[in-house]
PDB file of C-alpha atoms in Angstrom:
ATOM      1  CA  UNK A 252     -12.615  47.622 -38.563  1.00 59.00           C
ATOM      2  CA  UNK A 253      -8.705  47.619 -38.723  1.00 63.00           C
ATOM      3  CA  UNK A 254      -7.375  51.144 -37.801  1.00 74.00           C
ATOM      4  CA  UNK A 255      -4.713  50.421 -40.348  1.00 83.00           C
ATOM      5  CA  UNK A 256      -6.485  49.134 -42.943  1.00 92.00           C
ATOM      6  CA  UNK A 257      -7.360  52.497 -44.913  1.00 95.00           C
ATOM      7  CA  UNK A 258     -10.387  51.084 -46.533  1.00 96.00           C
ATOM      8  CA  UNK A 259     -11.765  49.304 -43.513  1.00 95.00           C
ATOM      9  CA  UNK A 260     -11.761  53.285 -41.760  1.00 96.00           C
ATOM     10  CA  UNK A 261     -13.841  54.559 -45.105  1.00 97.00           C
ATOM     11  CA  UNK A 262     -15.904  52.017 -44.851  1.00 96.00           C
ATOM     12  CA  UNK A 263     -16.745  52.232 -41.434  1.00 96.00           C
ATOM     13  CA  UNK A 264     -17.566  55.512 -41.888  1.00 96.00           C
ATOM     14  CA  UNK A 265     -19.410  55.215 -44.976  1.00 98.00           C
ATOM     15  CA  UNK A 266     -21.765  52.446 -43.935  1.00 97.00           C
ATOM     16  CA  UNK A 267     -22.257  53.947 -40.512  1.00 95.00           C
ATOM     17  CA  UNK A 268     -23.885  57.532 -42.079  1.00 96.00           C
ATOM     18  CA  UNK A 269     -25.826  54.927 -44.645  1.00 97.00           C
ATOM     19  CA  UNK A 270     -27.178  52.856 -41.615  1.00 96.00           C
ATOM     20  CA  UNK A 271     -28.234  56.223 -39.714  1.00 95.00           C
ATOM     21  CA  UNK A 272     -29.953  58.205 -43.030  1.00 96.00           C
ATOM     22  CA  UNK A 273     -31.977  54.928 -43.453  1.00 97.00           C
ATOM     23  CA  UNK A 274     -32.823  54.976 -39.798  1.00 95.00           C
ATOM     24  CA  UNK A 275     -34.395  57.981 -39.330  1.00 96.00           C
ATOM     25  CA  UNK A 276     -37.368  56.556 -42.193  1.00 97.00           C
ATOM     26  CA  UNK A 277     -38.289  53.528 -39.517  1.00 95.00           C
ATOM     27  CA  UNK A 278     -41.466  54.319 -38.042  1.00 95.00           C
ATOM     28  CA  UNK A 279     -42.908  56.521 -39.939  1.00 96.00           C
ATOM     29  CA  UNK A 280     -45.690  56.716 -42.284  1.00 96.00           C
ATOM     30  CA  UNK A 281     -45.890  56.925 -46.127  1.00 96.00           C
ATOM     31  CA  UNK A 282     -46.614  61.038 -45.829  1.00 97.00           C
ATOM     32  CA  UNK A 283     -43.999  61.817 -43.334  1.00 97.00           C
ATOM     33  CA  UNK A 284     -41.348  60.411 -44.701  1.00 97.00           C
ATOM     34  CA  UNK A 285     -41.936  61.669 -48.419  1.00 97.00           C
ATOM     35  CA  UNK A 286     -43.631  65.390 -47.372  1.00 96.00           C
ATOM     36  CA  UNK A 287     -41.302  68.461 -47.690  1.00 97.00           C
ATOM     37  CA  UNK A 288     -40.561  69.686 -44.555  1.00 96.00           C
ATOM     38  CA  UNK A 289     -38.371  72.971 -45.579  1.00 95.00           C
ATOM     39  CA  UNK A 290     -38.545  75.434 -48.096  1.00 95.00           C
ATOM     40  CA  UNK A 291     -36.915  73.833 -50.621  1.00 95.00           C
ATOM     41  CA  UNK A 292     -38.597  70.604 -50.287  1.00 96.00           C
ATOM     42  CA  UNK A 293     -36.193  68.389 -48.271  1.00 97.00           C
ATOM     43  CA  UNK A 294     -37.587  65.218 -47.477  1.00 97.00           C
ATOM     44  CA  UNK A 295     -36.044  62.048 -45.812  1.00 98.00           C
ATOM     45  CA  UNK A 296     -37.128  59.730 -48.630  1.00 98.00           C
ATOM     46  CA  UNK A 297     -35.497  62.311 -51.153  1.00 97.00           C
ATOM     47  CA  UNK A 298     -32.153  62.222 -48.972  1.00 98.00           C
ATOM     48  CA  UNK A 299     -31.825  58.439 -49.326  1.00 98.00           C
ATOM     49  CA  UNK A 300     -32.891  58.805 -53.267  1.00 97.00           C
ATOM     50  CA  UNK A 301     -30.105  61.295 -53.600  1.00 97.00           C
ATOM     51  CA  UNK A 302     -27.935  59.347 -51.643  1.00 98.00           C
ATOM     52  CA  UNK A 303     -28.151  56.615 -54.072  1.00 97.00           C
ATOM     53  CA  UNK A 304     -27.545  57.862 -57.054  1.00 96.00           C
ATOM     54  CA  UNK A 305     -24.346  60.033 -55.463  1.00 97.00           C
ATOM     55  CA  UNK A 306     -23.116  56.053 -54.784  1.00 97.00           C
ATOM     56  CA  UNK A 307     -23.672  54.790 -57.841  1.00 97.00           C
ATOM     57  CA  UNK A 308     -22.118  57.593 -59.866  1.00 96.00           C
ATOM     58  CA  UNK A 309     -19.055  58.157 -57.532  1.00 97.00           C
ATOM     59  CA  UNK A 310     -18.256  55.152 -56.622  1.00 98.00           C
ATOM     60  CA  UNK A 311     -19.543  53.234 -60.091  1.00 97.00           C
ATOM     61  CA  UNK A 312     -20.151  55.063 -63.713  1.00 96.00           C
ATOM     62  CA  UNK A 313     -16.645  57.087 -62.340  1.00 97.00           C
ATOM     63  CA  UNK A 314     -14.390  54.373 -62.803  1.00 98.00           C
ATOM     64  CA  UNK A 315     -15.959  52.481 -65.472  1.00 97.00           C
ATOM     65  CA  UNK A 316     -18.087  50.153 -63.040  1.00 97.00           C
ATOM     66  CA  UNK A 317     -21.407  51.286 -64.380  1.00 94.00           C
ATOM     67  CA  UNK A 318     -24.143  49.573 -62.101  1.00 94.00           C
ATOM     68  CA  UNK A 319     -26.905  48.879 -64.962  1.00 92.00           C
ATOM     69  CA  UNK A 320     -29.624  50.310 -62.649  1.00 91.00           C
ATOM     70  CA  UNK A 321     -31.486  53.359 -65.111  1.00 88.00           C
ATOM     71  CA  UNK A 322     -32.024  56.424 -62.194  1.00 89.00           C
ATOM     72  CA  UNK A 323     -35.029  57.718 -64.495  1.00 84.00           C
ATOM     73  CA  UNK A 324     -34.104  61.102 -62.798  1.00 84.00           C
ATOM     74  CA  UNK A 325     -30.695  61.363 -64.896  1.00 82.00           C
ATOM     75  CA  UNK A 326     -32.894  61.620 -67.985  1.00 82.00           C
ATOM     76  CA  UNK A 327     -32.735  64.656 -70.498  1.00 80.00           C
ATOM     77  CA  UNK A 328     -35.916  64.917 -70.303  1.00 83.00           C
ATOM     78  CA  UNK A 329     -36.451  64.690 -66.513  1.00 81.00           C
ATOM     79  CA  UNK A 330     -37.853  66.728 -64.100  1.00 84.00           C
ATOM     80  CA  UNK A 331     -35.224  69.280 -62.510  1.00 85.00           C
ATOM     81  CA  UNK A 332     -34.115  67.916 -59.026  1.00 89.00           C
ATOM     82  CA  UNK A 333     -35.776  64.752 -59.337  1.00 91.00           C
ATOM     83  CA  UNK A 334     -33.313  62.615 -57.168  1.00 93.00           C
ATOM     84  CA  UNK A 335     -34.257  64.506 -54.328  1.00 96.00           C
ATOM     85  CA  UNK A 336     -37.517  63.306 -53.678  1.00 95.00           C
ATOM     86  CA  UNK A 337     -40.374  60.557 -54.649  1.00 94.00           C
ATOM     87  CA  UNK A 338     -42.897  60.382 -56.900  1.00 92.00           C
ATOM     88  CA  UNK A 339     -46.489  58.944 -55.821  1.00 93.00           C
ATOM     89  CA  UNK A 340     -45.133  55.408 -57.791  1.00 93.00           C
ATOM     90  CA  UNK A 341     -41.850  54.895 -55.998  1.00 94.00           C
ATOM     91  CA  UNK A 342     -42.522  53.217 -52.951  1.00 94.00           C
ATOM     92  CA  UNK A 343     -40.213  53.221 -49.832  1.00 96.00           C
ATOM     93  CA  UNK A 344     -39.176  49.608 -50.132  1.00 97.00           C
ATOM     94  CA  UNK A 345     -38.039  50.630 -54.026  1.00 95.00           C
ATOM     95  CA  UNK A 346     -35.712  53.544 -52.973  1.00 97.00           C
ATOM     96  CA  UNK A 347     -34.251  51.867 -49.726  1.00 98.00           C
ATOM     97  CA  UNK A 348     -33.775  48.712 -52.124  1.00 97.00           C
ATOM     98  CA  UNK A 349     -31.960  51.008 -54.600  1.00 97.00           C
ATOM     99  CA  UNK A 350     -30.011  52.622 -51.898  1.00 98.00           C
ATOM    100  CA  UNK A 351     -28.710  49.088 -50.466  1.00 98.00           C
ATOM    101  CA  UNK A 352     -28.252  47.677 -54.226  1.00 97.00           C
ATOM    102  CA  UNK A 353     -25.752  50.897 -54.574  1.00 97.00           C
ATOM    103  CA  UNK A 354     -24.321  50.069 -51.196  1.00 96.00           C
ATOM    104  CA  UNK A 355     -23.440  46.575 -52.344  1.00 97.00           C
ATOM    105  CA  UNK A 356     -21.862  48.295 -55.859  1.00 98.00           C
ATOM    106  CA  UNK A 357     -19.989  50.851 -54.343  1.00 98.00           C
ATOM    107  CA  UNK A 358     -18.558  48.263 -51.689  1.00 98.00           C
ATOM    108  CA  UNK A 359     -18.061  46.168 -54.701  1.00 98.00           C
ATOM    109  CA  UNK A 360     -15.886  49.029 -56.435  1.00 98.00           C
ATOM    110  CA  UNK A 361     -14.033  49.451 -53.238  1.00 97.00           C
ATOM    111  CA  UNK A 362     -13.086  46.089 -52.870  1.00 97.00           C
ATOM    112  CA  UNK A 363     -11.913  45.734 -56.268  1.00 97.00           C
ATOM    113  CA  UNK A 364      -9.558  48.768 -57.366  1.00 98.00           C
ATOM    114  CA  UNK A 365      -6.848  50.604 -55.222  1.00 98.00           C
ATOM    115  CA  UNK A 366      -7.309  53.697 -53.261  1.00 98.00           C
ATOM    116  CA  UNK A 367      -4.653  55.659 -55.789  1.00 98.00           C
ATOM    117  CA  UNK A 368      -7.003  54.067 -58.831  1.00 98.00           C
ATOM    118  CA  UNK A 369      -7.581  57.183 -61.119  1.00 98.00           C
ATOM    119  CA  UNK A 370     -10.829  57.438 -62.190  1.00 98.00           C
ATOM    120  CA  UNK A 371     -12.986  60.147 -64.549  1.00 97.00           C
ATOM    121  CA  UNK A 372     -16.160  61.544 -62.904  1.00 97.00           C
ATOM    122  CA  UNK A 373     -18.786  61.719 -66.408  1.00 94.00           C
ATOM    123  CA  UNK A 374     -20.457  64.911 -65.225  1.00 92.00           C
ATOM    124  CA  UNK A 375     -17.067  67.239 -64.512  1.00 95.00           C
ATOM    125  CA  UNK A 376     -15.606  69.507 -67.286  1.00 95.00           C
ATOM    126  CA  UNK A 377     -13.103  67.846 -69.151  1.00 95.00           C
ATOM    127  CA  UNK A 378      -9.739  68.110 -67.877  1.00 95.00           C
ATOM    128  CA  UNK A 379     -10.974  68.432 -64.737  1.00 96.00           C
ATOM    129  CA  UNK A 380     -12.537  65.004 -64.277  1.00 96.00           C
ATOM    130  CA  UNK A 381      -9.575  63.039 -62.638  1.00 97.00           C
ATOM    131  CA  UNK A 382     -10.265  61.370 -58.790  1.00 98.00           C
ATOM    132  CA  UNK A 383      -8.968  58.984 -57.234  1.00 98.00           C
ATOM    133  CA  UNK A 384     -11.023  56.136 -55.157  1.00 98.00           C
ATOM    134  CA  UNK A 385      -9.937  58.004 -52.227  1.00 98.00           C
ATOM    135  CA  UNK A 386     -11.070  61.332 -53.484  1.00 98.00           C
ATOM    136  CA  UNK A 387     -14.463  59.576 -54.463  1.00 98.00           C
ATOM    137  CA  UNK A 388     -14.901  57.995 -50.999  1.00 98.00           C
ATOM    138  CA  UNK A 389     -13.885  60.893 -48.808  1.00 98.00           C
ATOM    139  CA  UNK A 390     -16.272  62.748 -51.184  1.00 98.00           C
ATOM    140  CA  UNK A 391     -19.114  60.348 -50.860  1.00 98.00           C
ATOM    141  CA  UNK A 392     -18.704  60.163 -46.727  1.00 98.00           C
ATOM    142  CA  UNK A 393     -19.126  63.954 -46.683  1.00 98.00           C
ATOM    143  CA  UNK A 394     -22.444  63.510 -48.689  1.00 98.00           C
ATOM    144  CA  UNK A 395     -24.051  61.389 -46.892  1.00 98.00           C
ATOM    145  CA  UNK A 396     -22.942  62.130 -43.269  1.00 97.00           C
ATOM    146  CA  UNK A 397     -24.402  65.905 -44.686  1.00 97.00           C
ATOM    147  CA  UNK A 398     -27.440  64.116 -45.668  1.00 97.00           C
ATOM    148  CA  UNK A 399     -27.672  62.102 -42.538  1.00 96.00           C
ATOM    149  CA  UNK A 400     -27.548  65.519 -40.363  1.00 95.00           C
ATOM    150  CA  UNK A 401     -30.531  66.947 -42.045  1.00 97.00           C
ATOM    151  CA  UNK A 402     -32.154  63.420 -42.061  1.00 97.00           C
ATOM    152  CA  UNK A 403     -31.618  64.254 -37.865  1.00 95.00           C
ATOM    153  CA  UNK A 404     -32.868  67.742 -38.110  1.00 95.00           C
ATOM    154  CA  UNK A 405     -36.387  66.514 -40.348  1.00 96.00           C
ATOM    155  CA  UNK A 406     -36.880  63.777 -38.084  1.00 95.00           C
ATOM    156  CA  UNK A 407     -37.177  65.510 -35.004  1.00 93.00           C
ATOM    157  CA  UNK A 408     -39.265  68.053 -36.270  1.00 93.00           C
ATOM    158  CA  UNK A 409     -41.677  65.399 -37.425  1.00 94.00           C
ATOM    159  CA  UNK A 410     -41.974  63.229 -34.010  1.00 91.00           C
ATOM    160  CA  UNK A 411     -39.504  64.280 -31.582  1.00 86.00           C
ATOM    161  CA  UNK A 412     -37.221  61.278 -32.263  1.00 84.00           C
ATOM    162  CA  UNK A 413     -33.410  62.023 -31.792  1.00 84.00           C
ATOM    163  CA  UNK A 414     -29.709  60.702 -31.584  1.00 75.00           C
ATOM    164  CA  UNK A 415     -26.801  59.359 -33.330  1.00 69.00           C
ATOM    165  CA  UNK A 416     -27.622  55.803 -34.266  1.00 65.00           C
ATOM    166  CA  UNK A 417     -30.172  53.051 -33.067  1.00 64.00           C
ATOM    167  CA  UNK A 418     -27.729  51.982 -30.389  1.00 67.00           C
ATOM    168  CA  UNK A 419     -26.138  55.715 -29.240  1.00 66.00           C
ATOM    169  CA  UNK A 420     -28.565  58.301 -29.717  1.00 67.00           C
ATOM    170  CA  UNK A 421     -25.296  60.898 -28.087  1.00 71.00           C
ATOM    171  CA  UNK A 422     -27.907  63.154 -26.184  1.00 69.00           C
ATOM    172  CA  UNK A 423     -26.906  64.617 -22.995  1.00 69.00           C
ATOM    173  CA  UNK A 424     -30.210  64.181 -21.514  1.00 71.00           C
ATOM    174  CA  UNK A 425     -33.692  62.037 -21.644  1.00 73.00           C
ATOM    175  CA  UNK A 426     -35.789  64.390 -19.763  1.00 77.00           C
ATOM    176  CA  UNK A 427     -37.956  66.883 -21.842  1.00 80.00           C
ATOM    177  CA  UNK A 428     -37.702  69.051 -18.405  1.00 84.00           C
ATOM    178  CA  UNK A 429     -33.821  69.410 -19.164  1.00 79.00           C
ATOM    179  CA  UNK A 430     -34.358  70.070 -23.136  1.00 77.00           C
ATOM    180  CA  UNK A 431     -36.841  72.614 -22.370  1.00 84.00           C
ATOM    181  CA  UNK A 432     -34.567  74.618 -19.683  1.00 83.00           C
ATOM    182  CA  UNK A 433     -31.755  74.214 -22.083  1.00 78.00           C
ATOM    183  CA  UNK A 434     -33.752  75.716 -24.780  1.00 77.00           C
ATOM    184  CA  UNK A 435     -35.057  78.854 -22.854  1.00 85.00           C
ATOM    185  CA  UNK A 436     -31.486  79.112 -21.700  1.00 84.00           C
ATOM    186  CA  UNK A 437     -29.980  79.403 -25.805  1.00 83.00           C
ATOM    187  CA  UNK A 438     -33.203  81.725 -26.299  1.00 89.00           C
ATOM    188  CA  UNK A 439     -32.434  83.842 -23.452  1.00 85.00           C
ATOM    189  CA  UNK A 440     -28.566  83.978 -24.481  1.00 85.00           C
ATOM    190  CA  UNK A 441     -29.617  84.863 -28.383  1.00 87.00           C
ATOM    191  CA  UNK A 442     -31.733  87.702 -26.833  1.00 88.00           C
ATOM    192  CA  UNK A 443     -29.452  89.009 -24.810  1.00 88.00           C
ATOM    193  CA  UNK A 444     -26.790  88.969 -27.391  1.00 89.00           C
ATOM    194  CA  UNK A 445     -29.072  90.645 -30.226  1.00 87.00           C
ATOM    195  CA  UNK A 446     -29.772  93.443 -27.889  1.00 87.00           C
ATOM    196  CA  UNK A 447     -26.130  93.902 -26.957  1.00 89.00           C
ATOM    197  CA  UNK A 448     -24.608  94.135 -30.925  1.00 82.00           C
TER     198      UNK A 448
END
């Protein structure tokens, strides 16, 4: 990455939340990564559907670069919220291939047109449709790195399994001991706090 380059610094960021939401599915079994895990149903498999589909509208159908891949859930007819998780016939390997093939298109779309290029966003009111690449991108970063953070949050409450990235998992400690402690410490310090307000 160039620091100057302002696409090389979207980029980076953009691929680097990408590489981390489609890390926290590796080791993990059909069931854990498709089964809801919170109230409203969030699932890691559902975060990387999502994910593509945000890519390939954004950063494709919005300035006339549609990708030619049908995302059944966009249908009329579909089932509401369907991009945000599996159904029993879309396999892993499907979705993570559809999430690298929109990847490839949005890096495509990036590479092609300007950072000022204006582009219309289908599924905005009229007159109030305009972004520019930039927009799109900065837009599309927030997404994911979002998704990515909850991706964090569902994995460790499935196994245990933590950090940042496969090579900087950015905890400040290894030793359950320490988490433990630190936990009874925040529990002790919401206590306290509850019975003081």
């Amino acid at each position: 990455m160039t620091e100057t380059d302002p696409k090389d610094v979207l980029r980076f960021y953009l691929q680097s939340a990408r590489d981390a939401l489609l890390w926290k599915l590796d080791g993990l079994s059909e069931y854990s990564v498709r089964r809801p895990l919170t109230p409203t149903g969030t699932n890691l498999l559902g975060l990387v559907k999502h994910a593509a589909g945000v890519e390939l509208g954004y950063l494709g159908d919005t300035f006339g670069r549609p990708s030619g891949v049908r995302l059944p859930w966009l249908d009329t007819a579909a089932e509401s919220n369907g991009d945000m998780w599996a159904t029993a016939d879309e396999s892993r390997e499907d979705i993570v291939g559809l999430y690298r093939r929109a990847w490839a298109h949005a890096d495509a779309t990036l590479d092609a047109l300007a950072l000022d290029t204006v582009g219309k966003v289908p599924w905005w009111p009229a007159g109030k449709d305009e972004v520019t690449l930039h927009h799109a991108m900065v837009r599309v970063i927030a997404d994911t790195q979002r998704h990515a953070g909850h991706a964090d949050i569902l994995r460790e409450l499935l196994d245990g399994a933590v950090g940042m990235n496969q090579g900087n998992d950015s905890m400040a400690s290894q030793d359950p001991a320490w988490w433990e402690a630190y936990r009874e410490q925040l529990e002790r310090a919401a206590r306290e706090a509850d019975r003081t307000s």
